[in-house]
Coordinates of C-alpha atoms in Angstrom, one line a residue:
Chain A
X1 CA 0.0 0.0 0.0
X2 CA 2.2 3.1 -1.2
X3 CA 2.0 6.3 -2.2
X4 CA 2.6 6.8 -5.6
X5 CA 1.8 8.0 -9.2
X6 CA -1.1 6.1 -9.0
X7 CA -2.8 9.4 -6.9
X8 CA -1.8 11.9 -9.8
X9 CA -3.4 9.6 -12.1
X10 CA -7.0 9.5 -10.8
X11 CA -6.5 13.1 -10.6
X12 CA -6.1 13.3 -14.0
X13 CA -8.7 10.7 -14.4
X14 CA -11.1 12.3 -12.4
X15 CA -10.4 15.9 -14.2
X16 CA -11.4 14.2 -18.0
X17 CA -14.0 12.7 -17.1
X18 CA -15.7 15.2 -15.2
X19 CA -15.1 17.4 -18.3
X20 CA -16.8 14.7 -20.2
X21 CA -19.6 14.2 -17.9
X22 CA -20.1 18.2 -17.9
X23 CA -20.0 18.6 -21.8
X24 CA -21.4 15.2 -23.1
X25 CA -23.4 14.0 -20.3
X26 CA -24.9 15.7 -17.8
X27 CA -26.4 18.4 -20.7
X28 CA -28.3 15.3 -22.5
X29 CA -30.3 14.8 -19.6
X30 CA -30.6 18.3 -18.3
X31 CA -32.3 19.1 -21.5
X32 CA -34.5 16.4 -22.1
X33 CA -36.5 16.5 -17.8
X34 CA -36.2 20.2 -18.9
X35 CA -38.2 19.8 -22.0
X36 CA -40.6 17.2 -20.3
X37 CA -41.2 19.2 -17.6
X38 CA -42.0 22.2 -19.7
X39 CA -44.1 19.6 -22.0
X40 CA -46.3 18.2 -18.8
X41 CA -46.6 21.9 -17.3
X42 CA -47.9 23.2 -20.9
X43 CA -50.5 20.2 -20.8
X44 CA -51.7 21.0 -17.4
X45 CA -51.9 24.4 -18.4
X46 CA -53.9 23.3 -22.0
X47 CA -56.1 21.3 -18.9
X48 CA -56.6 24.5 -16.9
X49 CA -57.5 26.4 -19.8
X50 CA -59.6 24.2 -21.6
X51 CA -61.6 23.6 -18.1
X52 CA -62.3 27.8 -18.1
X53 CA -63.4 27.7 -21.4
X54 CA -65.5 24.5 -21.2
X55 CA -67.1 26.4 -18.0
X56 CA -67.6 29.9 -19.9
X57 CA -69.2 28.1 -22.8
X58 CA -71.9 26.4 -20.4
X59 CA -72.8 29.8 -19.2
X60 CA -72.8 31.1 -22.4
X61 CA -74.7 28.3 -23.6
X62 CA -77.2 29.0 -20.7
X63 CA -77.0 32.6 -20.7
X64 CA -78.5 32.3 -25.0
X65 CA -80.7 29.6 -23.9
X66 CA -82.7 31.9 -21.5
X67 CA -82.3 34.5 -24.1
X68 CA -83.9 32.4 -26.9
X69 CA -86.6 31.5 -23.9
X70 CA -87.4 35.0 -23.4
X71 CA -87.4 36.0 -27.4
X72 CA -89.7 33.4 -27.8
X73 CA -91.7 34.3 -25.2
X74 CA -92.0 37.9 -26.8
X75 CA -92.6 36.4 -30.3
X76 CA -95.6 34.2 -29.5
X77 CA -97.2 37.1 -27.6
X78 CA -96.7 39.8 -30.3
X79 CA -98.0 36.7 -32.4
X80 CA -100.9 36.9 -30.2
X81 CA -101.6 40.4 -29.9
X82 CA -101.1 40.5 -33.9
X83 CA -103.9 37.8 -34.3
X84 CA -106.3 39.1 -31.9
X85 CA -105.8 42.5 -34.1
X86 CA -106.3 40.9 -36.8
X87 CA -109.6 39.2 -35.5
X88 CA -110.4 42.7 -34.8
X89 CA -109.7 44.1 -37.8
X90 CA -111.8 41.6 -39.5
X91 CA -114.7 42.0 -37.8
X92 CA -114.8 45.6 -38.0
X93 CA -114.6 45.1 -42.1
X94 CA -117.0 42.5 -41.7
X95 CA -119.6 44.5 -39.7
X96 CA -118.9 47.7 -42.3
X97 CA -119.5 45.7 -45.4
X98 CA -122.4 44.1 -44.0
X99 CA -123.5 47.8 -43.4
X100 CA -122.4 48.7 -47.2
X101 CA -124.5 45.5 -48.7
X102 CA -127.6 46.4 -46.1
X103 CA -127.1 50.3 -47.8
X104 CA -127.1 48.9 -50.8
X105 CA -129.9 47.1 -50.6
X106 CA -131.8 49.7 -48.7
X107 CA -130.7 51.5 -52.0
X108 CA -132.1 49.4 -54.2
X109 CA -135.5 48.7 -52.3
X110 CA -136.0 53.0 -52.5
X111 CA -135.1 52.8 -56.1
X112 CA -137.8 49.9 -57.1
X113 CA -140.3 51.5 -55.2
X114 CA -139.8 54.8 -56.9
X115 CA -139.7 52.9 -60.4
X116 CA -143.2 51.2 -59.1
X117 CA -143.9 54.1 -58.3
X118 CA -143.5 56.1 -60.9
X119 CA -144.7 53.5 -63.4
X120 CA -148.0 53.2 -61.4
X121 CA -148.0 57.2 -61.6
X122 CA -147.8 57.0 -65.6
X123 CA -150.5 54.5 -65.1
X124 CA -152.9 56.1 -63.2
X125 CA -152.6 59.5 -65.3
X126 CA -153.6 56.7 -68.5
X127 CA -156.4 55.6 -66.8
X128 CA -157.2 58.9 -66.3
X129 CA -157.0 60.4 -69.3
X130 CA -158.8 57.3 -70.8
X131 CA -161.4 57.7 -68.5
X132 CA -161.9 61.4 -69.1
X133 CA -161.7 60.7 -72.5
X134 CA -164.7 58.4 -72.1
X135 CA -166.9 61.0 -70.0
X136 CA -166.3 63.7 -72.5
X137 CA -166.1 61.6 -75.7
X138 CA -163.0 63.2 -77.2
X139 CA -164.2 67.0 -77.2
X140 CA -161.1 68.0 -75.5
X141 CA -157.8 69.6 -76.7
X142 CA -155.3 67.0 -76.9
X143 CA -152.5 70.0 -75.7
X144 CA -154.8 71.1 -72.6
X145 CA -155.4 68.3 -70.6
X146 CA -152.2 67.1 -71.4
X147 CA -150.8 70.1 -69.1
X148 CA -153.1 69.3 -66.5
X149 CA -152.5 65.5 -66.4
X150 CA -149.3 65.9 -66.1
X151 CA -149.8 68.9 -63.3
X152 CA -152.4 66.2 -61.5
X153 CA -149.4 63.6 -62.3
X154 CA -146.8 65.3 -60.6
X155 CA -149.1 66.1 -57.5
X156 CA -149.7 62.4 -56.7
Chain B
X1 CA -9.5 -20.9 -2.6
X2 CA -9.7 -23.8 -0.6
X3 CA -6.8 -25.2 -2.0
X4 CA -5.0 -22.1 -2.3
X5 CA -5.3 -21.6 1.3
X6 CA -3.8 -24.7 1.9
X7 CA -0.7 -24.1 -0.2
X8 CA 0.0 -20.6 1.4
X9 CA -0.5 -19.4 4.9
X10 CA -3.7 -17.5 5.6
X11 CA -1.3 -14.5 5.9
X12 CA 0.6 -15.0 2.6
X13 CA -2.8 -15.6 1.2
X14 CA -4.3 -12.3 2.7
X15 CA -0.8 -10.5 1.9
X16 CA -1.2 -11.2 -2.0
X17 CA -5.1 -10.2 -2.1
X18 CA -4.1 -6.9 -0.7
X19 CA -0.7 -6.2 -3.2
X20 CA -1.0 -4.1 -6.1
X21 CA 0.4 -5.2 -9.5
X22 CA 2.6 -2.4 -9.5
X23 CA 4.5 -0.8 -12.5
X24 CA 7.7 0.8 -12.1
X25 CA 11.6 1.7 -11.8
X26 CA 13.1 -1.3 -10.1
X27 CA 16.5 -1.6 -10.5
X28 CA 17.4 1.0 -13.3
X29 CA 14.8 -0.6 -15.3
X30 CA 10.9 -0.5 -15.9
X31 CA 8.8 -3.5 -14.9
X32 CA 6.2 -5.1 -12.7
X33 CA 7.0 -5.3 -9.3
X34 CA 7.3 -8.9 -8.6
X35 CA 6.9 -8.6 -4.7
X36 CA 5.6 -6.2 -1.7
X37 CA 9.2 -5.4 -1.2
X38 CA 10.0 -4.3 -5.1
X39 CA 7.0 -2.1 -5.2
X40 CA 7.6 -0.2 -2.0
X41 CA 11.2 0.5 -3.9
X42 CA 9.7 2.1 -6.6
X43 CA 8.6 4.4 -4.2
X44 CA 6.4 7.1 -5.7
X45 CA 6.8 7.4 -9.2
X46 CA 5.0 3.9 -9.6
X47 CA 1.3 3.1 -10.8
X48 CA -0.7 0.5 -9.6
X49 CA -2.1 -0.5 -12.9
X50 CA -4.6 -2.5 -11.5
X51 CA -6.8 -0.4 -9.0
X52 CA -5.9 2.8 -11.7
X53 CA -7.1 0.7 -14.8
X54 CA -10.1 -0.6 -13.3
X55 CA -10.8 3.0 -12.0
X56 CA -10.3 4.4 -15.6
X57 CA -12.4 1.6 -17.1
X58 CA -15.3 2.0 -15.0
X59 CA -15.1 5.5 -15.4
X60 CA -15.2 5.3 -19.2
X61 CA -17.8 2.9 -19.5
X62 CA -20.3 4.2 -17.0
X63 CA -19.6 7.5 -18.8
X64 CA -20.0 6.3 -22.3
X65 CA -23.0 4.5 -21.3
X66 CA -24.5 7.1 -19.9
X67 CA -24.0 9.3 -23.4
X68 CA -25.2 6.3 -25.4
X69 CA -29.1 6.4 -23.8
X70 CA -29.2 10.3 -23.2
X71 CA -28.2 10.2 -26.9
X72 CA -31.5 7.8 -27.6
X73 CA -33.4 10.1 -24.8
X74 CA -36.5 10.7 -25.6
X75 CA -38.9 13.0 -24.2
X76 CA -42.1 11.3 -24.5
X77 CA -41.7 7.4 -24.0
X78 CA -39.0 7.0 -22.1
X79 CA -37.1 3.2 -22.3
X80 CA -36.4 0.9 -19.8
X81 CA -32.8 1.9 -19.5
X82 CA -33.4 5.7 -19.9
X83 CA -36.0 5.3 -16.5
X84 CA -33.1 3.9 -14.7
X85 CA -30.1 6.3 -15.8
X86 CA -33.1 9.2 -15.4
X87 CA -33.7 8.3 -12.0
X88 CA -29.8 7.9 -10.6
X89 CA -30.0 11.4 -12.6
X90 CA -33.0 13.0 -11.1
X91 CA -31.5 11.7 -7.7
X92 CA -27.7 13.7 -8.3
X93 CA -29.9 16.3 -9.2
X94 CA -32.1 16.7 -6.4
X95 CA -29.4 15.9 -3.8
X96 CA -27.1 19.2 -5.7
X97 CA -30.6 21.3 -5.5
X98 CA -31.2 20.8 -2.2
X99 CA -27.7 20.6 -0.7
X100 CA -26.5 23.5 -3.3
X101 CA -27.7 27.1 -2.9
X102 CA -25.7 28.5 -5.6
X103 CA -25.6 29.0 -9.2
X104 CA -22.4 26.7 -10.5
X105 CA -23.0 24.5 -13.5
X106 CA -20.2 22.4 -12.5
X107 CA -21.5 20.8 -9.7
X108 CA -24.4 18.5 -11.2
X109 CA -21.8 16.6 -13.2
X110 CA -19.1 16.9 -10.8
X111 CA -22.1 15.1 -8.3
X112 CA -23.2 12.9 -10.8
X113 CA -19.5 11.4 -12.1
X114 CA -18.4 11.4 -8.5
X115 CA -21.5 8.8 -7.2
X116 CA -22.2 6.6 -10.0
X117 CA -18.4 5.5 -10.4
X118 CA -17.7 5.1 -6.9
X119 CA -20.7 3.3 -6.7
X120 CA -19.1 1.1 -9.2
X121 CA -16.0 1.2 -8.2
X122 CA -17.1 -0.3 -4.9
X123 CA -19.4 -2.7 -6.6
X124 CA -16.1 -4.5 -7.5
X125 CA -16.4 -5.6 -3.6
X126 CA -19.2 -7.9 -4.4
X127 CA -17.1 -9.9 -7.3
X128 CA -15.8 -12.9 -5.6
X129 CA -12.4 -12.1 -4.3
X130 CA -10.4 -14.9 -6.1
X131 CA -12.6 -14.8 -9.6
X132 CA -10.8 -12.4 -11.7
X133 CA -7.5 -11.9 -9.4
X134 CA -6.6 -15.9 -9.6
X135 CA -7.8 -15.8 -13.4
X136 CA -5.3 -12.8 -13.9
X137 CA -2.8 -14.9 -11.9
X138 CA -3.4 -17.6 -13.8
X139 CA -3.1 -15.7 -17.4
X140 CA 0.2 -13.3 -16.0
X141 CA 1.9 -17.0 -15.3
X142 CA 0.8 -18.6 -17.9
X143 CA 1.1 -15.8 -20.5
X144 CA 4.1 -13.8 -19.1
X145 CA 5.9 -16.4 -16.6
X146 CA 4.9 -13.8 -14.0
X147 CA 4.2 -16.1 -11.2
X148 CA 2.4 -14.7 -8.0
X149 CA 0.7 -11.3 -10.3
X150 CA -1.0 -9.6 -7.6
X151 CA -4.4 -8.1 -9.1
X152 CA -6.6 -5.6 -7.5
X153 CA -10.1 -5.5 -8.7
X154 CA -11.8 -2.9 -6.2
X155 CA -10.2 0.5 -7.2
X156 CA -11.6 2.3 -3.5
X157 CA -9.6 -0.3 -1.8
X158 CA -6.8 1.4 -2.4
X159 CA -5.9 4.8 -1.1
X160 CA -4.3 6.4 -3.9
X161 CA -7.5 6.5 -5.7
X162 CA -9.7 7.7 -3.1
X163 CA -7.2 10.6 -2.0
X164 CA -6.7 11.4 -5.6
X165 CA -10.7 12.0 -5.8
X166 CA -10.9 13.7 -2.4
X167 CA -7.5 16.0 -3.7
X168 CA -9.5 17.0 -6.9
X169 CA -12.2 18.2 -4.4
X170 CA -9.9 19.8 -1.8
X171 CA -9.1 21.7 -5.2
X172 CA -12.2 22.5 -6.1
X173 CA -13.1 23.9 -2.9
X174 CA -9.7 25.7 -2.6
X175 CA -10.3 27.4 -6.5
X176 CA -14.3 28.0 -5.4
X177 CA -13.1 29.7 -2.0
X178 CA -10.8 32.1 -3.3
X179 CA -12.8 33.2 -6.4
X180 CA -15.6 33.9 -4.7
X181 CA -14.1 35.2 -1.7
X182 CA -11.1 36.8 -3.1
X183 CA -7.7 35.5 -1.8
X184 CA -8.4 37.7 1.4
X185 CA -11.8 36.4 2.1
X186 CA -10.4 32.3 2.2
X187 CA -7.6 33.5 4.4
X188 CA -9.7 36.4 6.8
X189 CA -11.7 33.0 6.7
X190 CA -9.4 31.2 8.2
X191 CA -7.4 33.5 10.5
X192 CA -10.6 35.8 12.0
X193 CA -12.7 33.0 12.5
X194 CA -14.5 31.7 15.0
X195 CA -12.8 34.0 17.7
X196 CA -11.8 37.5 16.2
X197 CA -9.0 38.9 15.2
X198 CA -7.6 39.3 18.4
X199 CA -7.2 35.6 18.6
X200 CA -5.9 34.9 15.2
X201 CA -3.2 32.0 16.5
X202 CA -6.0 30.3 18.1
X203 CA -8.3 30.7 14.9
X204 CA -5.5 29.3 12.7
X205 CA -5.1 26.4 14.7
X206 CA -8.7 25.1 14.3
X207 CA -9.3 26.6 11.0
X208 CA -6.4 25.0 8.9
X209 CA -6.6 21.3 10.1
X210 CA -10.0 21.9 9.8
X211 CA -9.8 22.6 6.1
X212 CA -7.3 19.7 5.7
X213 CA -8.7 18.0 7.4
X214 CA -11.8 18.1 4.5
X215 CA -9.9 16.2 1.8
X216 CA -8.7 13.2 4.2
X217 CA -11.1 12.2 5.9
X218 CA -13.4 12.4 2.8
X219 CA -10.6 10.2 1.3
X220 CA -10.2 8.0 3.8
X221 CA -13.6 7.0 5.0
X222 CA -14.0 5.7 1.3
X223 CA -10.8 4.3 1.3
X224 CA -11.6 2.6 5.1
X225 CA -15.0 1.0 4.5
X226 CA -14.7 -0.4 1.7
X227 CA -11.1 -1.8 3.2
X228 CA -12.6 -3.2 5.9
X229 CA -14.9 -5.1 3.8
X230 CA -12.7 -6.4 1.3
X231 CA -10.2 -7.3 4.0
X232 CA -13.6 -9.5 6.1
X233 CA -14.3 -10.9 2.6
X234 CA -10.3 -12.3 2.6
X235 CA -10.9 -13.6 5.9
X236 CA -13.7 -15.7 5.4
X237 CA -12.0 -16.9 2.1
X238 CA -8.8 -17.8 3.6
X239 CA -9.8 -19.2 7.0
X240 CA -13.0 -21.1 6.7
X241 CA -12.8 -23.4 3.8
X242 CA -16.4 -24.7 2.4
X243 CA -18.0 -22.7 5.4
X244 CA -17.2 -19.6 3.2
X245 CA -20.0 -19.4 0.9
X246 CA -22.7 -18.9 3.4
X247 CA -20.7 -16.2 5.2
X248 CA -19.5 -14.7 2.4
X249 CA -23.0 -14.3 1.7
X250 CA -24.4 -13.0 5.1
X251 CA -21.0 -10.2 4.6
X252 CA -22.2 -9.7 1.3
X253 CA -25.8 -8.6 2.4
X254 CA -24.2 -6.3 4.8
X255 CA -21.4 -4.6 2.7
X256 CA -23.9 -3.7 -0.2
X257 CA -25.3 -1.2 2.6
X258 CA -22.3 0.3 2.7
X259 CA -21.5 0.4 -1.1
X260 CA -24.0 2.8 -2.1
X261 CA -23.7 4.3 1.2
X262 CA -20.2 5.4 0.7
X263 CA -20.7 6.9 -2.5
X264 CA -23.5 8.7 -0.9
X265 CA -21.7 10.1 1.9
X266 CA -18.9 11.4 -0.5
X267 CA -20.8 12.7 -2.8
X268 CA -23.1 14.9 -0.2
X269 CA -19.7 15.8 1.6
X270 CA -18.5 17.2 -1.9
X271 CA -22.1 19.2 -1.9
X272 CA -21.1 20.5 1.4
X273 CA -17.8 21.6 1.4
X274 CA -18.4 23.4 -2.5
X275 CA -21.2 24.9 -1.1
X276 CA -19.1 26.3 1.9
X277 CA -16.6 27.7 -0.4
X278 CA -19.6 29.6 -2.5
X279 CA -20.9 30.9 1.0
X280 CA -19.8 34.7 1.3
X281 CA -18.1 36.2 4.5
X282 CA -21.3 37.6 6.8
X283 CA -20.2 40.3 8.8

């Protein structure tokens, strides 16, 4: 067991390959727990992030479902209101043209009457003149009584 | 083993297991040191090619292993092999963030090279003692006529590797201390503290054991444990016969505690003391 050389050369040793292990080793290593370290702490934060947004698209999700709720709500009551109007509106334009045809025919009734009227009126002033005619035996002036007749005519 | 033991004394047997196949001047001429004796005349400039080479080849391979699956990392389905190199990884790591408080990019891979290959290198402990030192045995007398090659197979057995690791630290921690403290800092460090400055002898004579302290026990208590294992492992191989295996089992169970233990303990140590030398004078 002596001292000898055999001390300098583990130094020496010991100095190359801790150079080695510093420049060819140790690095490989180093690098790669670095890069999976940064890999799993990206994923966890992918995780983290896709959780928020998976939460904020529920609420969104709700938040438009209530919305739709409520503009559906609003439709089917304007709906409403618009049929009832037009309910409305139909039975005003139903009452007035029932008024119109009632007018008319109110109308019409006046006008036949007149027309019987004034065809019984022509009548009566023929039967009149016919019957003078008989009492006086065609002495009178065809252009006189004519006058009166229609003077008696337009009296009746 | 069993046989062995009987050729040789338990001590000569014990004595070989814990000789280094050496390589150096002996002589006025470069060789193998053939016996204890040889190698302690080669005094320093010698290399134990055995502890140093198995050192450098578990180094290598745990290294270039390593780079082969971070090259075939992947960051999405990680592999079998990558889990397991990811974990010791994640485990260096974690250790250096929590032990650490500064920025300094070398200490991750300074962590990281200095646990996993001394937790091979005192894996080696749980190879049978005789497997690969009689086979080299066998092959050096065989091959080379080198009869008796001694062959270490656990590098943190001996001391020259586990000082030389705790050195480069002491290093570190010297070259850390002074460039962020400025050369005045590490020594005001040392002489005005704990007391004052009106007790600066007193302060130097805790302070500077105390940093020298650092580097050897760190080296050491390595260097001890995993000793005192391999030398219980030689007993039980040397002294009882076919009563070995079951003992060398029940030591077995209780070393690989200390195996990764060790490499723990230096390894946090080395957090410590770098993160003492990045800590700035308070007052």
């Amino acid at each position: 067991m002596n001292f000898n050389a055999t001390f300098i050369g583990q130094i020496i040793a010991m100095g190359f390959f801790l150079w080695f292990c510093k420049n060819y080793v140790w690095p490989l290593f180093a690098n790669v727990l670095e890069e999976r370290k940064k890999k799993i702490a990206d994923g966890l934060e992918a995780a983290n992030r896709a959780q928020k947004d998976l939460e904020s698209a529920q609420a969104k999700s709700a938040e438009q479902l209530t919305e739709a709720k409520g503009d559906a709500a609003s439709i089917i009551d304007q709906a409403n209101k618009r049929a009832a109007q037009i309910v409305d509106e139909a039975k005003v334009q139903a009452r007035e043209e029932g008024q119109r045809i009632i007018a008319g025919a109110n109308a019409e009734i006046e006008q036949e009457v007149n027309r019987a009227k004034e065809a019984l009126r022509a009548q009566v002033s023929a039967i009149a003149i016919a019957g003078a005619e008989k009492i006086l035996e065609g002495s009178i002036d065809q252009a006189a009584n004519e006058e009166m007749l229609n003077k008696l005519a337009s009296e009746l | 083993m069993a046989e062995a033991a009987a050729e040789q004394t338990v001590q000569e047997y014990i004595n070989h297991h814990l000789s280094f196949l050496t390589f150096g001047k002996v002589d006025g001429h470069w060789g193998f040191a053939h016996t204890p004796e040889e190698a302690m005349e080669m005094g320093f400039w010698a290399v134990n090619v055995d502890t140093l080479g198995w050192s450098i080849f578990l180094g290598a391979a745990f290294l270039l292993f390593f780079r082969s699956v971070g090259k075939r990392a992947t960051v999405d389905a990680p592999s079998g092999i990558q889990n397991f190199v990811e974990a010791v990884f994640e485990f260096v790591d974690a250790r250096v963030s929590e032990g650490f408080n500064y920025k300094n990019d070398l200490i991750g891979p300074l962590c990281l090279t200095l646990f996993f290959w001394i937790l091979l290198m005192n894996t080696m402990d749980l190879v049978p003692v005789d497997l690969i030192t009689k086979g080299f045995e066998i092959f050096a007398a065989v091959v080379f006529g080198f009869e008796h090659a001694p062959f270490k197979i656990v590098p943190t057995t001996d001391p020259n590797i586990t000082m030389g690791m705790s050195v480069f630290v002491f290093l570190l921690i010297i070259y850390y201390s002074i460039k962020n403290k400025g050369i005045g800092g590490f020594l005001s460090e040392l002489a005005f503290h704990p007391f004052g400055k009106w007790m600066m002898p007193f302060n130097l004579i805790i302070e500077v054991p105390t940093l020298f302290a650092k580097p050897i026990s760190l080296g050491l208590r390595l260097f001890g444990n995993l000793y005192a294992g391999e030398l219980l492992f030689l007993l039980i191989a040397s002294m009882l016969g076919y009563w070995q295996l079951p003992a060398h089992f029940v030591w077995a169970v209780f070393h690989i505690l200390v195996i990764p233990l060790q490499a723990f303990v230096f390894m946090m140590l080395t957090i410590v003391y770098l993160n003492a030398a990045h800590d700035k004078p308070h007052h």
